[in-house]
């Protein structure tokens, strides 16, 4: 007997934003999915990950990945449950992670679907501390940062999905860790709950001076995921042979013109040269995809034993994804931002 047609809710990109995205750049649609063919599975989305990189994907500027096309489903990673299967490797009820996008259901041939690890407190952890953000933090710190006990590390967006893991791993490796976050509440969480040595509020009028006081021995590793005024404050504090893993520049993602003020490039070039600083950008799955088992073997025990803590900011309902994404780019979230699309 043929299966009942599946009604899919999906959010598509209808226009490219100029500056900050608005709700009008997106549209919620309802479409009927076709029946499964041999070798396919029907997925029901449980949790959708919202991440800063998505801002680049809705722009048509040249980048490391093709942009989302107009009237195309928004890209994004998600945890899904297999509802129907005509694939020999997947059974109904299996939980998987895949880049299935902003939609309630999807059809997949099984390629690039990864099983969700067993025993998680919530499957959504596979999108955060044990997913792409956690792997970004771990590989960027360990491979590019090459931390050594006694060094000083600074990480911005310290209460976020990447920054929180960077700092906690660095503490496990014996470093002094200084976070940067927006607001007193986030800074208290970073110090009191995550165990950082200090956290500086980037909204403070004396931000640069307060950061310099916290980094009294200079900065050996700056994990860069923000840019803007945070990098400006860190740059003069960099020690000789400092390392700067670069995974994001969220402070400038909504910019549509060159920043005002003096040209900062000569000062940056002089710092890189005279202090022999190494700055290296990376795209985690492009550069380290084959090392995911290494990441999981290190991170999973730390999470299980409570040595790495994490926080999620959960939004209910696919229809709220655009507004939540806009808030992410403004720093409104507190922890890893996920949308609960369906109950698990």
XYZ file of C-alpha atoms in Angstrom:
344
model
C 0.000 0.000 0.000
C 1.483 3.408 -0.934
C 2.503 5.723 1.880
C 0.514 8.867 2.635
C 2.149 11.932 1.015
C 4.445 13.842 3.370
C 3.786 17.566 3.750
C 7.071 19.418 4.157
C 7.403 22.861 5.713
C 10.492 24.676 4.522
C 12.049 28.120 4.706
C 13.516 29.467 1.484
C 15.631 32.508 0.671
C 13.587 35.021 -1.348
C 16.060 37.936 -1.530
C 19.645 38.718 -0.627
C 20.026 41.103 2.315
C 21.879 44.366 2.036
C 23.422 44.679 5.453
C 21.605 42.867 8.252
C 19.079 40.201 7.191
C 15.399 40.874 7.808
C 12.413 38.504 8.045
C 11.403 39.654 4.540
C 14.453 37.860 3.106
C 12.812 34.502 3.947
C 9.534 32.699 3.198
C 7.826 29.716 4.848
C 6.429 27.268 2.261
C 4.517 24.007 2.345
C 5.165 21.413 -0.341
C 4.388 17.713 -0.791
C 7.371 15.376 -1.002
C 7.501 12.572 -3.587
C 7.443 8.883 -2.649
C 10.759 7.294 -1.769
C 12.810 5.538 -4.407
C 15.089 2.581 -3.698
C 18.153 3.678 -1.743
C 16.438 6.662 -0.133
C 15.240 7.584 3.364
C 12.627 10.044 4.594
C 13.937 12.248 7.400
C 11.948 14.183 9.991
C 13.896 17.125 11.385
C 14.101 17.273 15.179
C 16.706 19.998 15.746
C 18.059 22.588 13.321
C 21.423 24.261 13.924
C 21.756 28.013 13.376
C 25.325 29.191 12.834
C 27.097 32.419 11.820
C 28.488 30.923 8.575
C 24.953 30.997 7.152
C 25.243 34.769 6.705
C 27.901 34.190 4.066
C 25.765 31.586 2.322
C 22.923 34.063 1.699
C 25.334 36.459 -0.002
C 26.447 35.955 -3.597
C 29.959 37.224 -2.855
C 32.747 34.722 -3.680
C 33.366 32.339 -0.780
C 34.470 28.805 0.059
C 30.994 27.403 -0.692
C 28.286 28.171 -3.235
C 25.575 30.575 -2.055
C 22.002 29.554 -1.352
C 20.067 30.328 -4.518
C 16.966 32.487 -4.507
C 13.857 30.375 -3.755
C 16.109 27.574 -2.508
C 15.835 25.979 0.948
C 18.138 27.607 3.491
C 21.189 25.501 4.174
C 21.911 24.130 7.639
C 22.836 21.080 9.658
C 20.147 19.186 11.521
C 19.456 16.145 13.661
C 16.727 14.051 12.063
C 14.877 10.818 12.712
C 14.384 8.336 9.891
C 10.647 7.983 9.297
C 10.773 5.697 6.264
C 13.655 3.757 4.758
C 14.352 2.056 1.464
C 18.077 2.113 2.193
C 19.880 -1.020 3.431
C 22.080 0.869 5.917
C 19.348 2.820 7.727
C 16.361 1.722 9.777
C 13.228 3.537 10.833
C 13.898 5.354 14.104
C 17.612 5.925 13.531
C 18.867 9.377 14.515
C 21.284 11.016 12.091
C 23.034 14.330 11.462
C 23.090 15.833 7.989
C 23.017 19.112 6.078
C 19.297 18.847 5.380
C 18.444 22.541 5.704
C 15.656 24.632 7.194
C 12.761 22.238 6.690
C 10.582 19.828 8.597
C 11.258 16.814 6.344
C 13.725 15.823 3.669
C 14.641 12.912 1.412
C 18.215 11.642 1.326
C 20.199 8.954 -0.468
C 22.119 8.386 2.773
C 25.352 10.026 1.680
C 26.788 12.419 4.273
C 24.386 11.213 6.972
C 26.219 10.541 10.240
C 24.682 8.528 13.099
C 24.070 10.482 16.291
C 26.305 9.056 19.057
C 24.525 6.952 21.667
C 23.970 8.111 25.219
C 23.652 11.871 24.673
C 21.562 13.886 27.098
C 19.931 15.418 24.024
C 20.436 14.582 20.333
C 20.984 18.298 19.730
C 24.436 17.935 21.290
C 25.502 16.435 17.962
C 25.035 19.941 16.511
C 27.039 21.710 19.221
C 29.677 20.498 21.617
C 29.997 17.156 19.773
C 29.271 18.609 16.352
C 30.660 21.210 13.989
C 31.198 23.996 16.580
C 32.948 21.681 19.035
C 35.151 20.262 16.304
C 35.960 23.783 15.082
C 37.058 24.714 18.594
C 39.112 21.575 19.178
C 40.903 21.326 15.832
C 41.588 25.051 15.540
C 43.050 25.199 19.024
C 45.019 21.981 18.954
C 46.300 22.015 15.359
C 46.807 25.730 14.681
C 46.971 27.122 18.214
C 49.301 24.376 19.478
C 48.707 25.266 23.145
C 51.424 24.933 25.762
C 50.896 24.946 29.519
C 51.443 28.351 31.067
C 50.553 30.334 27.943
C 47.734 32.888 27.734
C 44.791 32.401 25.379
C 42.094 34.921 24.491
C 38.848 33.886 22.832
C 35.957 36.147 21.833
C 32.291 35.119 21.896
C 33.407 33.124 24.921
C 29.916 32.009 25.964
C 29.069 30.788 22.450
C 29.193 27.348 20.899
C 32.802 27.593 19.680
C 34.378 29.993 22.165
C 33.125 28.170 25.249
C 34.746 24.931 24.102
C 37.995 26.622 23.067
C 38.447 28.073 26.535
C 37.583 24.908 28.426
C 39.935 22.757 26.357
C 42.681 25.336 26.864
C 42.144 25.181 30.640
C 42.456 21.397 30.480
C 45.789 21.937 28.723
C 47.059 24.226 31.491
C 46.668 27.669 29.909
C 45.525 30.966 31.383
C 42.256 31.714 29.568
C 40.676 35.133 29.091
C 37.283 35.296 27.444
C 35.497 38.188 25.784
C 31.689 38.305 25.853
C 28.838 40.792 25.582
C 27.313 41.683 28.941
C 27.849 40.961 32.624
C 25.620 37.864 32.658
C 27.595 36.123 29.936
C 30.906 37.088 31.555
C 29.798 35.681 34.923
C 28.809 32.414 33.237
C 32.161 32.156 31.466
C 34.110 32.573 34.722
C 31.823 30.939 37.288
C 30.494 28.018 35.245
C 33.105 27.384 32.547
C 36.146 28.125 34.704
C 37.883 30.805 32.621
C 40.412 32.919 34.526
C 38.773 36.171 33.409
C 36.154 37.493 31.029
C 36.011 41.036 29.674
C 32.782 42.685 28.563
C 33.337 44.079 25.078
C 30.556 46.606 25.728
C 32.646 48.304 28.407
C 33.909 51.806 27.607
C 37.328 50.724 28.894
C 37.321 47.379 27.072
C 40.830 47.609 25.575
C 42.416 48.661 28.875
C 40.568 45.980 30.843
C 41.674 43.322 28.344
C 45.282 44.462 28.613
C 45.121 44.235 32.421
C 43.732 40.682 32.234
C 46.462 39.681 29.755
C 49.361 40.935 31.894
C 51.766 38.484 30.216
C 50.559 39.243 26.709
C 48.642 36.881 24.427
C 50.133 33.695 23.016
C 46.991 32.387 21.264
C 44.051 34.425 20.068
C 41.221 32.245 18.776
C 39.537 34.545 16.280
C 35.835 34.139 15.567
C 34.627 37.735 15.831
C 37.000 40.358 14.399
C 36.225 44.076 14.653
C 37.139 45.955 17.814
C 38.045 42.765 19.676
C 40.864 42.027 17.244
C 41.924 45.683 17.399
C 42.292 45.358 21.195
C 44.103 42.018 21.038
C 46.598 42.914 18.301
C 48.973 45.072 20.400
C 48.966 42.398 23.121
C 50.188 39.572 20.871
C 53.459 38.034 21.991
C 56.267 37.065 19.635
C 55.361 33.891 17.735
C 51.704 34.091 18.797
C 49.231 31.920 16.905
C 45.824 33.070 15.647
C 43.405 30.340 14.478
C 40.767 32.124 12.381
C 37.358 30.488 11.958
C 34.973 33.457 11.728
C 34.515 37.224 11.632
C 30.940 37.689 12.792
C 31.442 41.381 13.658
C 31.637 42.167 9.940
C 29.154 39.700 8.454
C 26.405 42.297 8.050
C 28.717 45.046 6.787
C 28.002 46.286 3.261
C 30.729 48.902 3.022
C 34.339 49.314 4.152
C 34.775 50.187 7.846
C 35.338 53.822 8.710
C 38.438 55.159 10.410
C 42.151 54.840 9.683
C 43.617 52.087 7.538
C 44.531 49.301 9.988
C 46.338 47.097 7.472
C 49.846 48.613 7.866
C 49.735 48.146 11.657
C 48.571 44.554 11.229
C 51.294 43.782 8.697
C 53.941 45.324 10.940
C 52.718 43.246 13.910
C 52.724 40.030 11.881
C 56.252 40.706 10.668
C 58.005 42.023 13.755
C 56.403 39.541 16.146
C 56.427 36.629 13.663
C 52.730 35.989 14.356
C 51.057 33.115 12.538
C 47.430 33.662 11.531
C 45.680 30.821 9.726
C 42.105 30.565 8.530
C 40.368 27.206 8.350
C 37.074 25.592 7.350
C 36.667 22.713 9.743
C 35.171 19.946 7.591
C 37.177 20.933 4.518
C 40.452 20.935 6.426
C 39.846 18.396 9.200
C 36.938 16.223 8.101
C 39.106 13.102 8.125
C 40.032 13.759 11.765
C 36.504 13.659 13.184
C 37.175 10.360 15.019
C 40.163 12.007 16.734
C 37.936 14.882 17.857
C 35.154 12.634 19.162
C 37.543 10.332 20.999
C 38.901 13.330 22.928
C 35.735 15.379 23.384
C 33.130 12.717 24.193
C 34.851 11.534 27.423
C 35.358 15.133 28.562
C 31.660 15.866 28.030
C 30.601 12.622 29.708
C 32.815 13.329 32.737
C 31.630 16.939 33.066
C 35.035 18.395 32.205
C 33.539 20.233 29.235
C 30.269 22.025 29.955
C 27.887 23.365 27.348
C 24.821 25.535 27.117
C 22.063 25.521 24.503
C 19.718 28.320 23.492
C 16.666 26.472 22.147
C 13.993 28.160 20.017
C 10.765 26.243 19.373
C 9.247 26.122 15.916
C 10.713 26.165 12.399
C 8.783 29.357 11.642
C 10.928 31.194 14.202
C 14.238 30.264 12.545
C 14.648 33.526 10.562
C 14.172 35.773 13.598
C 16.458 33.557 15.706
C 19.127 33.693 12.979
C 18.895 37.488 12.842
C 19.337 37.546 16.634
C 22.369 35.280 16.378
C 24.145 37.809 14.171
C 23.353 40.496 16.760
C 24.650 38.406 19.682
C 21.230 37.870 21.277
C 21.707 34.131 21.830
C 23.278 32.691 24.977
C 24.916 29.377 24.117
C 24.605 27.120 21.062
C 21.546 28.226 19.105
C 19.242 25.440 17.884
C 15.658 25.349 16.679
C 13.506 22.515 17.997
C 11.498 21.622 14.913
C 9.789 18.524 16.362
C 9.782 16.678 19.670
C 12.354 13.915 19.954
